[in-house]
mmCIF file of C-alpha atoms in Angstrom:
data_model
loop_
_atom_site.group_PDB
_atom_site.id
_atom_site.type_symbol
_atom_site.label_atom_id
_atom_site.label_comp_id
_atom_site.label_asym_id
_atom_site.label_seq_id
_atom_site.Cartn_x
_atom_site.Cartn_y
_atom_site.Cartn_z
ATOM 1 C CA ASN A 214 0.021 -0.004 -0.097
ATOM 2 C CA GLY A 215 2.886 2.512 -0.268
ATOM 3 C CA THR A 216 3.577 3.093 3.299
ATOM 4 C CA TYR A 217 6.833 1.447 3.447
ATOM 5 C CA GLN A 218 8.858 2.693 0.545
ATOM 6 C CA LEU A 219 12.493 0.871 -0.125
ATOM 7 C CA ARG A 220 14.985 2.894 0.088
ATOM 8 C CA ASN A 221 17.690 2.316 -2.737
ATOM 9 C CA HIS A 222 20.656 3.256 -0.909
ATOM 10 C CA LEU A 223 21.679 -0.377 0.407
ATOM 11 C CA LYS A 224 25.409 -1.080 -0.236
ATOM 12 C CA SER A 225 26.618 -3.324 2.300
ATOM 13 C CA GLU A 226 27.151 -7.160 1.514
ATOM 14 C CA ILE A 227 25.941 -8.347 4.807
ATOM 15 C CA LYS A 228 22.391 -8.251 5.319
ATOM 16 C CA VAL A 229 20.412 -8.744 8.670
ATOM 17 C CA ILE A 230 16.646 -9.726 7.923
ATOM 18 C CA GLY A 231 14.045 -9.619 10.659
ATOM 19 C CA ILE A 232 11.003 -11.211 10.620
ATOM 20 C CA GLY A 233 7.893 -10.509 12.569
ATOM 21 C CA SER A 234 7.763 -8.653 16.122
ATOM 22 C CA ALA A 235 10.924 -11.174 17.291
ATOM 23 C CA GLY A 236 12.802 -10.001 14.169
ATOM 24 C CA CYS A 237 11.851 -6.063 14.509
ATOM 25 C CA PHE A 238 12.771 -5.609 18.453
ATOM 26 C CA SER A 239 16.052 -7.908 17.902
ATOM 27 C CA ILE A 240 17.069 -5.925 15.152
ATOM 28 C CA ASN A 241 16.512 -2.741 17.086
ATOM 29 C CA GLN A 242 18.860 -3.973 20.111
ATOM 30 C CA LEU A 243 21.246 -4.482 17.441
ATOM 31 C CA ILE A 244 21.193 -1.123 16.026
ATOM 32 C CA LYS A 245 21.557 0.520 19.148
ATOM 33 C CA SER A 246 24.710 -1.388 19.886
ATOM 34 C CA ASP A 247 26.305 0.431 16.817
ATOM 35 C CA ILE A 248 27.041 -2.198 14.357
ATOM 36 C CA SER A 249 28.215 -0.530 11.272
ATOM 37 C CA ASN A 250 28.679 -1.842 7.761
ATOM 38 C CA VAL A 251 25.547 -4.319 7.749
ATOM 39 C CA ASP A 252 21.790 -3.330 5.921
ATOM 40 C CA PHE A 253 18.989 -4.074 8.496
ATOM 41 C CA ILE A 254 15.811 -5.010 6.779
ATOM 42 C CA VAL A 255 12.395 -5.853 8.772
ATOM 43 C CA ILE A 256 9.472 -7.721 6.882
ATOM 44 C CA GLY A 257 5.923 -8.072 8.651
ATOM 45 C CA SER A 258 2.882 -8.007 8.260
ATOM 46 C CA ALA A 259 1.729 -5.998 11.595
ATOM 47 C CA LEU A 260 2.101 -2.211 10.775
ATOM 48 C CA ALA A 261 2.840 -1.496 14.758
ATOM 49 C CA ASP A 262 6.218 -3.527 14.688
ATOM 50 C CA LEU A 263 7.240 -1.748 11.603
ATOM 51 C CA ALA A 264 6.548 1.366 12.663
ATOM 52 C CA CYS A 265 8.545 0.850 15.810
ATOM 53 C CA SER A 266 11.603 -0.600 13.773
ATOM 54 C CA MET A 267 14.843 1.232 13.258
ATOM 55 C CA ALA A 268 15.885 -0.836 10.273
ATOM 56 C CA ASN A 269 17.209 0.891 7.030
ATOM 57 C CA THR A 270 14.512 -0.935 5.023
ATOM 58 C CA LYS A 271 11.013 -2.167 5.955
ATOM 59 C CA ILE A 272 8.927 -4.350 3.681
ATOM 60 C CA PHE A 273 4.925 -4.648 4.688
ATOM 61 C CA ILE A 274 3.304 -7.802 3.870
ATOM 62 C CA ASP A 275 -0.045 -6.623 3.212
ATOM 63 C CA ILE A 276 -2.001 -10.108 4.182
ATOM 64 C CA ASP A 277 -5.991 -8.750 4.904
ATOM 65 C CA LYS A 278 -7.163 -11.900 3.810
ATOM 66 C CA ILE A 279 -6.705 -13.550 7.213
ATOM 67 C CA ASN A 280 -8.746 -13.031 10.546
ATOM 68 C CA GLY A 281 -5.649 -13.150 13.048
ATOM 69 C CA THR A 282 -2.575 -14.473 12.758
ATOM 70 C CA GLU A 283 -2.852 -18.123 13.620
ATOM 71 C CA SER A 284 -4.219 -19.330 10.370
ATOM 72 C CA PRO A 285 -2.869 -22.239 8.211
ATOM 73 C CA MET A 286 -3.353 -20.446 5.070
ATOM 74 C CA TYR A 287 -0.904 -18.027 6.405
ATOM 75 C CA THR A 288 2.175 -19.781 4.732
ATOM 76 C CA GLU A 289 0.714 -19.792 1.132
ATOM 77 C CA LEU A 290 -0.452 -16.051 1.058
ATOM 78 C CA ALA A 291 2.891 -14.944 2.708
ATOM 79 C CA ARG A 292 4.498 -16.921 0.010
ATOM 80 C CA LYS A 293 2.211 -14.902 -2.620
ATOM 81 C CA ALA A 294 3.056 -11.932 -0.736
ATOM 82 C CA ILE A 295 6.683 -11.996 -0.804
ATOM 83 C CA LYS A 296 6.657 -12.678 -4.806
ATOM 84 C CA GLU A 297 4.678 -9.646 -4.987
ATOM 85 C CA LYS A 298 7.786 -7.896 -3.666
ATOM 86 C CA LYS A 299 10.270 -9.646 -5.898
ATOM 87 C CA GLN A 300 11.397 -6.356 -7.336
ATOM 88 C CA GLU A 301 12.407 -4.944 -3.739
ATOM 89 C CA ILE A 302 13.619 -8.279 -2.322
ATOM 90 C CA THR A 303 16.129 -8.820 -5.198
ATOM 91 C CA SER A 304 17.230 -5.555 -5.274
ATOM 92 C CA ILE A 305 18.075 -6.038 -1.489
ATOM 93 C CA LEU A 306 19.634 -9.618 -1.298
ATOM 94 C CA LYS A 307 21.436 -9.511 -4.738
ATOM 95 C CA ASN A 308 25.353 -9.539 -4.519
ATOM 96 C CA SER A 309 24.958 -10.171 -0.510
ATOM 97 C CA LYS A 310 28.018 -12.151 0.664
ATOM 98 C CA LEU A 311 26.027 -12.631 4.047
ATOM 99 C CA VAL A 312 22.613 -13.000 5.032
ATOM 100 C CA VAL A 313 21.307 -13.382 8.123
ATOM 101 C CA ILE A 314 17.692 -14.425 8.866
ATOM 102 C CA ILE A 315 15.915 -13.917 12.770
ATOM 103 C CA ALA A 316 12.564 -15.133 13.837
ATOM 104 C CA GLY A 317 10.677 -16.434 16.557
ATOM 105 C CA LEU A 318 8.968 -19.662 15.178
ATOM 106 C CA GLY A 319 5.599 -20.733 16.441
ATOM 107 C CA CYS A 320 2.975 -18.457 15.280
ATOM 108 C CA PHE A 321 2.073 -18.747 11.758
ATOM 109 C CA GLN A 322 3.040 -14.979 10.674
ATOM 110 C CA SER A 323 6.658 -15.486 11.883
ATOM 111 C CA SER A 324 6.953 -19.173 10.782
ATOM 112 C CA GLY A 325 4.820 -18.770 7.337
ATOM 113 C CA THR A 326 7.270 -15.531 6.337
ATOM 114 C CA THR A 327 10.516 -17.102 7.197
ATOM 115 C CA ASP A 328 9.023 -20.024 5.191
ATOM 116 C CA ALA A 329 8.393 -17.825 2.112
ATOM 117 C CA LEU A 330 11.173 -15.757 2.181
ATOM 118 C CA THR A 331 13.879 -18.919 2.297
ATOM 119 C CA SER A 332 11.793 -20.714 -0.565
ATOM 120 C CA PHE A 333 12.067 -17.130 -2.818
ATOM 121 C CA ALA A 334 15.604 -16.731 -1.821
ATOM 122 C CA ASN A 335 16.560 -19.989 -2.646
ATOM 123 C CA GLY A 336 14.429 -20.312 -5.980
ATOM 124 C CA TYR A 337 14.587 -16.814 -7.397
ATOM 125 C CA LEU A 338 17.802 -15.623 -6.236
ATOM 126 C CA ASN A 339 19.921 -18.741 -6.037
ATOM 127 C CA ILE A 340 21.468 -17.457 -2.762
ATOM 128 C CA SER A 341 23.835 -20.369 -1.630
ATOM 129 C CA ALA A 342 22.775 -22.005 1.789
ATOM 130 C CA HIS A 343 26.372 -21.266 2.558
ATOM 131 C CA ASN A 344 25.971 -17.627 3.200
ATOM 132 C CA THR A 345 22.576 -17.735 4.497
ATOM 133 C CA HIS A 346 22.390 -18.377 8.307
ATOM 134 C CA PHE A 347 19.429 -18.433 10.451
ATOM 135 C CA VAL A 348 18.960 -17.160 14.122
ATOM 136 C CA ILE A 349 15.427 -18.469 15.292
ATOM 137 C CA THR A 350 13.722 -19.067 18.733
ATOM 138 C CA LEU A 351 11.255 -21.879 19.564
ATOM 139 C CA PRO A 352 8.461 -20.991 21.821
ATOM 140 C CA PHE A 353 8.150 -20.886 25.836
ATOM 141 C CA ASN A 354 6.091 -23.788 26.775
ATOM 142 C CA PHE A 355 3.335 -21.627 28.073
ATOM 143 C CA GLU A 356 2.583 -20.557 24.555
ATOM 144 C CA GLY A 357 1.135 -24.089 23.846
ATOM 145 C CA SER A 358 2.201 -27.756 22.482
ATOM 146 C CA LYS A 359 0.576 -26.533 19.028
ATOM 147 C CA ARG A 360 2.976 -23.590 18.681
ATOM 148 C CA MET A 361 5.852 -25.867 19.636
ATOM 149 C CA ALA A 362 4.885 -28.388 16.850
ATOM 150 C CA ARG A 363 4.435 -26.091 14.511
ATOM 151 C CA ALA A 364 7.746 -24.317 15.573
ATOM 152 C CA GLN A 365 9.693 -28.005 15.142
ATOM 153 C CA ASN A 366 8.096 -28.586 11.848
ATOM 154 C CA TYR A 367 9.197 -25.073 10.232
ATOM 155 C CA LEU A 368 12.446 -26.076 11.659
ATOM 156 C CA ARG A 369 13.102 -28.589 9.737
ATOM 157 C CA ASN A 370 12.298 -27.028 6.575
ATOM 158 C CA LEU A 371 15.018 -24.518 7.281
ATOM 159 C CA GLN A 372 17.480 -27.101 8.259
ATOM 160 C CA MET A 373 16.808 -28.748 4.950
ATOM 161 C CA TYR A 374 17.663 -25.536 3.086
ATOM 162 C CA SER A 375 20.817 -24.260 5.464
ATOM 163 C CA HIS A 376 23.316 -25.920 7.442
ATOM 164 C CA PHE A 377 23.779 -23.108 9.612
ATOM 165 C CA VAL A 378 20.654 -22.586 11.987
ATOM 166 C CA THR A 379 20.892 -21.227 15.265
ATOM 167 C CA VAL A 380 18.261 -22.538 17.791
ATOM 168 C CA LEU A 381 17.520 -20.590 20.877
ATOM 169 C CA PRO A 382 14.739 -22.450 22.871
ATOM 170 C CA ASN A 383 12.985 -19.450 24.678
ATOM 171 C CA GLN A 384 12.206 -22.209 27.785
ATOM 172 C CA GLY A 385 15.656 -22.150 28.235
ATOM 173 C CA ILE A 386 15.707 -18.556 29.462
ATOM 174 C CA LEU A 387 13.207 -19.589 32.508
ATOM 175 C CA LYS A 388 15.194 -22.577 33.745
ATOM 176 C CA ILE A 389 17.921 -20.061 34.090
ATOM 177 C CA VAL A 390 16.225 -17.252 35.504
ATOM 178 C CA GLY A 391 13.399 -18.746 37.010
ATOM 179 C CA SER A 392 9.838 -18.379 35.664
ATOM 180 C CA SER A 393 8.586 -16.781 38.957
ATOM 181 C CA LYS A 394 10.751 -14.089 38.731
ATOM 182 C CA LEU A 395 9.774 -13.065 35.062
ATOM 183 C CA SER A 396 6.768 -11.206 33.591
ATOM 184 C CA VAL A 397 5.716 -12.423 29.967
ATOM 185 C CA ARG A 398 6.898 -9.065 28.899
ATOM 186 C CA ASP A 399 10.386 -9.604 30.209
ATOM 187 C CA ALA A 400 10.707 -13.047 29.028
ATOM 188 C CA PHE A 401 10.090 -12.297 25.048
ATOM 189 C CA HIS A 402 12.843 -8.934 26.242
ATOM 190 C CA LEU A 403 15.202 -11.645 27.119
ATOM 191 C CA SER A 404 14.352 -13.550 24.179
ATOM 192 C CA ASN A 405 14.918 -10.793 21.931
ATOM 193 C CA GLN A 406 18.183 -10.191 23.723
ATOM 194 C CA ARG A 407 19.722 -13.734 22.829
ATOM 195 C CA ILE A 408 18.770 -13.335 19.118
ATOM 196 C CA SER A 409 20.823 -9.810 19.151
ATOM 197 C CA MET A 410 23.912 -11.712 21.092
ATOM 198 C CA SER A 411 23.691 -14.937 18.662
ATOM 199 C CA THR A 412 23.569 -12.701 15.543
ATOM 200 C CA ARG A 413 26.128 -10.542 16.784
ATOM 201 C CA LYS A 414 28.654 -13.659 17.057
ATOM 202 C CA ILE A 415 27.923 -14.782 13.538
ATOM 203 C CA LEU A 416 28.612 -11.112 12.230
ATOM 204 C CA ASN A 417 31.638 -10.920 14.391
ATOM 205 C CA ARG A 418 32.721 -14.472 13.205
ATOM 206 C CA TYR A 419 32.329 -13.626 9.257
ATOM 207 C CA CYS A 420 33.995 -10.328 9.926
ATOM 208 C CA MET A 421 37.165 -12.067 11.287
ATOM 209 C CA GLN A 422 37.431 -14.299 8.373
ATOM 210 C CA GLU A 423 37.422 -11.685 5.774
ATOM 211 C CA ASP A 424 40.043 -10.053 7.612
ATOM 212 C CA ILE A 425 42.178 -12.970 7.547
ATOM 213 C CA THR A 426 41.322 -13.646 3.588
#
């Protein structure tokens, strides 16, 4: 709908793409940590998340045919929406040497969009699995068994595409801190911090390898 326009100044060979709420807020934390020479992109269907994002580029996936985000139709509609953004996404990702995709798996929104973007990058852009890294979270137990099963299913799909998948089970946070000491909001905030820290490690490792070569 033109709410978010592509910015054409992207020149970095390193792209970090945040999907959904977890991706948006994790990228904000990365930007606040003053990382340079990295292009940050967020993709999502929630205007509120995109409005709060500090990323270079925001891509709005306009999926208004679904009542809420817990519909199994989401993945297929996300694929169609991603294809409609073919020109923008191609412009962003072409000539990339490193692509890091971060998301929280479980809900149809983030899971479906992540799956759709991966299929697009593999099928249309021929981006090598060797330079595509994923940093994803698995749901907390309190989010329910259906979300966990869904996340595991999408995770298997990602692992078929790339060997570089960092999996961060959110439940591990509660084991360390203690569930009685955290609100739900604080638990998700810590989850986003873990995503940011893991992403920084990938970026640092890549930059060290580039310096050596």
